[in-house]
PDB file of C-alpha atoms in Angstrom:
ATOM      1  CA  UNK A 894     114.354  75.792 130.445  1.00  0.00           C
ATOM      2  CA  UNK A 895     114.842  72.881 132.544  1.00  0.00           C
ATOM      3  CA  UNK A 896     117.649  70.810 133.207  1.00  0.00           C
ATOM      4  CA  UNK A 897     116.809  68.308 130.416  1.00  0.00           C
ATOM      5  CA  UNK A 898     116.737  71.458 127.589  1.00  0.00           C
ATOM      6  CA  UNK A 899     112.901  71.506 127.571  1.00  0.00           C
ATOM      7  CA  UNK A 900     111.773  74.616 127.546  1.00  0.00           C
ATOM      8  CA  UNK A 901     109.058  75.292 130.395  1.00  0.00           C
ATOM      9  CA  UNK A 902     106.193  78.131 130.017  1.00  0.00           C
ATOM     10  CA  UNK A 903     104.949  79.836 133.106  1.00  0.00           C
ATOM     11  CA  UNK A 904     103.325  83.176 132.847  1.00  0.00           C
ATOM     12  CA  UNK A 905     103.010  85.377 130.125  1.00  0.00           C
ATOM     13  CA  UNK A 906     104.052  84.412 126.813  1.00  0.00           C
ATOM     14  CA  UNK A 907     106.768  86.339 125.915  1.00  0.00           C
ATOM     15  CA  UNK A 908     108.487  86.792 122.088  1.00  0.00           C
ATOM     16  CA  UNK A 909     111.418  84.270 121.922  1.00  0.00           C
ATOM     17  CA  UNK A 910     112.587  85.961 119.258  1.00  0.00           C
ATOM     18  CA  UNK A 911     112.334  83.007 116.388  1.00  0.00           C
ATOM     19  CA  UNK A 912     111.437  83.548 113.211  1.00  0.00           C
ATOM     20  CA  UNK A 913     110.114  81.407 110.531  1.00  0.00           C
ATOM     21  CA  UNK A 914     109.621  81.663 106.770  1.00  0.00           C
ATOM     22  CA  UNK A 915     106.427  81.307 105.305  1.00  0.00           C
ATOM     23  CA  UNK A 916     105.616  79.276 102.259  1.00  0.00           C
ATOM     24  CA  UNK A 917     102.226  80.134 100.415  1.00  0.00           C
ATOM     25  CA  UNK A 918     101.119  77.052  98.329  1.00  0.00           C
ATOM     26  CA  UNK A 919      98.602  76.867  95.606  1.00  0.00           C
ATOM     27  CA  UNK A 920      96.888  73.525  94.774  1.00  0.00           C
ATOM     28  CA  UNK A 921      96.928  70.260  96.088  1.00  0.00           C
ATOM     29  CA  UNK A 922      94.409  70.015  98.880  1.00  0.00           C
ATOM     30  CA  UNK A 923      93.063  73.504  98.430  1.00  0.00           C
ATOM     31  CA  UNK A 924      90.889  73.345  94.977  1.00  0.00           C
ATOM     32  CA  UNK A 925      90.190  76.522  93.819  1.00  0.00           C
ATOM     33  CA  UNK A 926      86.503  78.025  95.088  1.00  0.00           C
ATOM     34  CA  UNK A 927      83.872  79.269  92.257  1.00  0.00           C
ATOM     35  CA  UNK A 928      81.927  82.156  93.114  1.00  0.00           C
ATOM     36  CA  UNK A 929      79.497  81.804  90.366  1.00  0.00           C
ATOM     37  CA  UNK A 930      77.498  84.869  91.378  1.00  0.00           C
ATOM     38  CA  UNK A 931      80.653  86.955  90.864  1.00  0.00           C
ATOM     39  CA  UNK A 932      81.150  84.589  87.211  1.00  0.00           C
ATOM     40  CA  UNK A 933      85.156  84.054  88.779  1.00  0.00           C
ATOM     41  CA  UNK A 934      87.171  81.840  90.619  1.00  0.00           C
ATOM     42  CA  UNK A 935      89.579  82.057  92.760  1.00  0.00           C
ATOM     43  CA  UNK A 936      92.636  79.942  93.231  1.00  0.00           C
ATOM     44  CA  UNK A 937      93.636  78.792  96.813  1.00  0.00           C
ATOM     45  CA  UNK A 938      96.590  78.444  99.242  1.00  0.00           C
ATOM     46  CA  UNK A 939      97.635  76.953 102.334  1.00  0.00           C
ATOM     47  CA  UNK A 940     100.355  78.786 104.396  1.00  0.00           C
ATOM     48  CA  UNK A 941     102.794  76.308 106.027  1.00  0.00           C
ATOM     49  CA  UNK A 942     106.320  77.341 108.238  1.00  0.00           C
ATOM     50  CA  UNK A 943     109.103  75.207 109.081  1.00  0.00           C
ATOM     51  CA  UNK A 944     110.553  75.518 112.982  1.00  0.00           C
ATOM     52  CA  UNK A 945     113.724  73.069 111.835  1.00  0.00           C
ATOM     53  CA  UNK A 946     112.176  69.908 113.217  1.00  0.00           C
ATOM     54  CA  UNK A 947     108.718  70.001 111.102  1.00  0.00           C
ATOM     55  CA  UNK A 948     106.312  71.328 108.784  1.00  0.00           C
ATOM     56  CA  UNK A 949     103.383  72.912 110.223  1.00  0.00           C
ATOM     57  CA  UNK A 950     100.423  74.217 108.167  1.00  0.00           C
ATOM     58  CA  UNK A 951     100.054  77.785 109.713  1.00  0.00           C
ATOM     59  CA  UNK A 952      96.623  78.175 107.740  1.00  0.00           C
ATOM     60  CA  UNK A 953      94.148  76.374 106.117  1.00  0.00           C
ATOM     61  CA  UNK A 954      92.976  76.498 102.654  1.00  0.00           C
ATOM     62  CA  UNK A 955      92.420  80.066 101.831  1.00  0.00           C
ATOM     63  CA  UNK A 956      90.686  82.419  98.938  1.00  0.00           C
ATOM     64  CA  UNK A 957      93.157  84.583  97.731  1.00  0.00           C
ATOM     65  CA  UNK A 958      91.644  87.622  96.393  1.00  0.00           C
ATOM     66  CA  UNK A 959      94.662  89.090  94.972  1.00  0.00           C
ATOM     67  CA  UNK A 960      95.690  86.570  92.777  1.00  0.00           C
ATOM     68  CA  UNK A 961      94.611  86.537  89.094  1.00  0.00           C
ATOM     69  CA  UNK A 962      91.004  85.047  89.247  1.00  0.00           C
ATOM     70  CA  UNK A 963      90.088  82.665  86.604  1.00  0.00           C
ATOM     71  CA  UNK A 964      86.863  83.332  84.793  1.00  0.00           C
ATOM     72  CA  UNK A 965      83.782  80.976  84.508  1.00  0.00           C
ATOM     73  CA  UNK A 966      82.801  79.610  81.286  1.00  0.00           C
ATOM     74  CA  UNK A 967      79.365  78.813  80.095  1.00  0.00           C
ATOM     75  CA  UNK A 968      79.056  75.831  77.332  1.00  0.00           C
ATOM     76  CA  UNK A 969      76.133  73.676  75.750  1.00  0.00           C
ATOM     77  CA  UNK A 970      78.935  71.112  74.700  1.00  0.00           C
ATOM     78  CA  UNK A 971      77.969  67.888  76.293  1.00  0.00           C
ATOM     79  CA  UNK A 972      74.502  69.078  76.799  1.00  0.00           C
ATOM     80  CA  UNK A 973      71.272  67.935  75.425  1.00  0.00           C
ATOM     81  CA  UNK A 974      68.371  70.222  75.191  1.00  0.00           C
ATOM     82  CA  UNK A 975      65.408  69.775  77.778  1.00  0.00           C
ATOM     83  CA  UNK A 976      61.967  68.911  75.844  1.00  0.00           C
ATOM     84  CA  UNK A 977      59.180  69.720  77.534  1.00  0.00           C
ATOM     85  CA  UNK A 978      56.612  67.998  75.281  1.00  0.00           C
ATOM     86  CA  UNK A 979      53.765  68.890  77.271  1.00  0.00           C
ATOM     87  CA  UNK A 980      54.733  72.584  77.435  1.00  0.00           C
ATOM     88  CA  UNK A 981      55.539  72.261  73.806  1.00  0.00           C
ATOM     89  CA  UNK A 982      58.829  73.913  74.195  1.00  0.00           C
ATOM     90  CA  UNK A 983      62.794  72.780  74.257  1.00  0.00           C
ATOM     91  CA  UNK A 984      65.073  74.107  76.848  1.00  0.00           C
ATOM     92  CA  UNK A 985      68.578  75.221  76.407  1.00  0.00           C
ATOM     93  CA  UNK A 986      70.733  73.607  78.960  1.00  0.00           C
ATOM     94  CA  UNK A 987      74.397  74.668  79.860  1.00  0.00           C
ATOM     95  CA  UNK A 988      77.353  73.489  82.114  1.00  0.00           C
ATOM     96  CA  UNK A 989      80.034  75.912  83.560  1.00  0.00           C
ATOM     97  CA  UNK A 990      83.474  75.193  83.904  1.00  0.00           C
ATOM     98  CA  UNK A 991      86.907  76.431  84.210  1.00  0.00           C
ATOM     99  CA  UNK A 992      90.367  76.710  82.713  1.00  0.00           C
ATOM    100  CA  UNK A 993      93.588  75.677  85.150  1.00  0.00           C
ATOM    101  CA  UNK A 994      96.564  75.028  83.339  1.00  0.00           C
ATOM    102  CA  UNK A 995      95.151  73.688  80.767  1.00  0.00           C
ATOM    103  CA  UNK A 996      93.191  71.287  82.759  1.00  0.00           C
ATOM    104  CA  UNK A 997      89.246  71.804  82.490  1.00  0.00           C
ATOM    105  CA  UNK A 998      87.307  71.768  85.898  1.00  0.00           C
ATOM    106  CA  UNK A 999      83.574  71.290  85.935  1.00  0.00           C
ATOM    107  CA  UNK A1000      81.803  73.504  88.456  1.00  0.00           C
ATOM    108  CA  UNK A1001      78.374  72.559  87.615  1.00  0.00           C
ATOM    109  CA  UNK A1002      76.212  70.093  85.293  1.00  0.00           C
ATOM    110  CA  UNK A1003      74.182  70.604  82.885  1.00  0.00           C
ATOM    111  CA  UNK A1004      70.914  72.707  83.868  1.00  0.00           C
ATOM    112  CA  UNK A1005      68.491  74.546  82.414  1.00  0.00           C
ATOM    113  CA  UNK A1006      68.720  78.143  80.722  1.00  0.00           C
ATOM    114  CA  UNK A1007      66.389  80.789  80.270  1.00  0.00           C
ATOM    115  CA  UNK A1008      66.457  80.097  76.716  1.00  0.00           C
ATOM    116  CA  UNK A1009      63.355  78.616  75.393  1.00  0.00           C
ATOM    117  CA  UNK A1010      62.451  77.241  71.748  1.00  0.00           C
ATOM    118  CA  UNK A1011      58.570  76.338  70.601  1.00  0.00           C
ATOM    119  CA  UNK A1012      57.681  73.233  69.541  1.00  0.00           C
ATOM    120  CA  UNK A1013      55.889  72.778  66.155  1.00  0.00           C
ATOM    121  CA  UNK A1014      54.363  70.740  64.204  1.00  0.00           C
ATOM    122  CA  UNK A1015      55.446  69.539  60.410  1.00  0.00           C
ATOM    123  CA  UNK A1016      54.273  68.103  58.388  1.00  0.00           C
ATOM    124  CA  UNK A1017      55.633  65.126  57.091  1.00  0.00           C
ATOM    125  CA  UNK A1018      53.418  63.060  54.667  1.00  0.00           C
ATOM    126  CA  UNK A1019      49.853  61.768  54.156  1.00  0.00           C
ATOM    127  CA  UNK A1020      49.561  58.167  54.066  1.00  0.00           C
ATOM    128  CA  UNK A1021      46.073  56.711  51.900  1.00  0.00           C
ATOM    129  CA  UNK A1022      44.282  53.984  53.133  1.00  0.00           C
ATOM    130  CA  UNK A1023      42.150  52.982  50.112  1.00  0.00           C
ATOM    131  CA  UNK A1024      40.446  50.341  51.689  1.00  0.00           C
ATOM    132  CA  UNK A1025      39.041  52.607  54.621  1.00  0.00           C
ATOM    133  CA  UNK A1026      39.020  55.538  52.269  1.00  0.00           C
ATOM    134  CA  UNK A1027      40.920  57.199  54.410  1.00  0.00           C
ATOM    135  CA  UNK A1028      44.114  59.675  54.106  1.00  0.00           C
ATOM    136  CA  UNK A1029      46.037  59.730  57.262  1.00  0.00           C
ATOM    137  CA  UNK A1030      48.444  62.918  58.155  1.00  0.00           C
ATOM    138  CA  UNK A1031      52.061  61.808  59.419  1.00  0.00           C
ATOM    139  CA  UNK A1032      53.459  64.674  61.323  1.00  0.00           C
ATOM    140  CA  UNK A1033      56.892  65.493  63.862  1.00  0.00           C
ATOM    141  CA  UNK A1034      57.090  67.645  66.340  1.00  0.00           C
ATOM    142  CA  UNK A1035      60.426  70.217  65.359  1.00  0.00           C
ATOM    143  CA  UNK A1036      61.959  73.249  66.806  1.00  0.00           C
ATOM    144  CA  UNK A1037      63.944  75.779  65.417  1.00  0.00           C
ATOM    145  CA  UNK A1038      67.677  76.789  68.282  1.00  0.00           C
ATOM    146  CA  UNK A1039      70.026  79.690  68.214  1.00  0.00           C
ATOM    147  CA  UNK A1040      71.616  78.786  64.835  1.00  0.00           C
ATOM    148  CA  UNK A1041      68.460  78.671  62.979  1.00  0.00           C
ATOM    149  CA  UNK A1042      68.759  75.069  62.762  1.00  0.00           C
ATOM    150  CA  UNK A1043      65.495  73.217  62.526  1.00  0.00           C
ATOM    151  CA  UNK A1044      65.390  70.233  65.072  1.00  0.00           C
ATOM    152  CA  UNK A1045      63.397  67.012  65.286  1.00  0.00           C
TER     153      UNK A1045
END
């Protein structure tokens, strides 16, 4: 230390023997990170210390593994189905989310399942023309989803 109190390095660092309490904090800048291949995610922290004169972040935003993980949810609320007219088939589509104190957090928008319906055709009615003697068939294309629920 000089003669002003400021303390001076030269050589090897040595341990000065302070010691400083560390805070782990969840939230705030550090969202949580989704591993949707593992279907979880996992909340996040930021380790800051005190050394009496300021707060200094001692590490960044961090996974923590030991934590209780949140699970990913899988919805078709919000969705629409995906008609592939050509194909002749609708499309299931999802979203996945999750729950953090009672907040809901979208991880990903609506996309396309695996889940595939045909598209049929019904019949509707026949419509006459007399003067062209002529009866014409009215049809719309439907599908049948998961609920047995026929849809046009």
């Amino acid at each position: 230390m000089d003669s002003g109190g400021t303390e001076k390095i030269a050589g090897t660092c040595i341990d000065t023997g302070k010691k400083y309490d560390l805070e782990k904090r969840y939230g705030g800048a550090c969202t949580p990170l989704a591993d949707t291949s593992a279907n979880k995610v996992y909340q996040a922290y930021r380790i800051y210390y005190n050394n009496g004169k300021q707060e200094i972040m001692a590490k960044d935003c961090t996974r923590d593994m030991k934590k209780q993980t949140l699970p990913i949810t899988a919805t078709t609320n919000g969705c629409s189905v995906q008609l592939d007219l050509n194909a002749r088939k609708a499309i299931k589509q999802e979203r996945k989310y999750y729950t953090l104190d009672g907040v809901v957090h979208t991880i990903q928008a609506c996309t396309a399942t695996s889940t595939e319906w045909a598209i049929t055709e019904e019949n509707c009615q026949w419509v006459y023309d007399r003067t062209n003697n002529v009866a014409i068939k009215h049809t719309k294309l439907v599908y049948t989803d998961d609920n047995s629920q026929v849809q046009t």
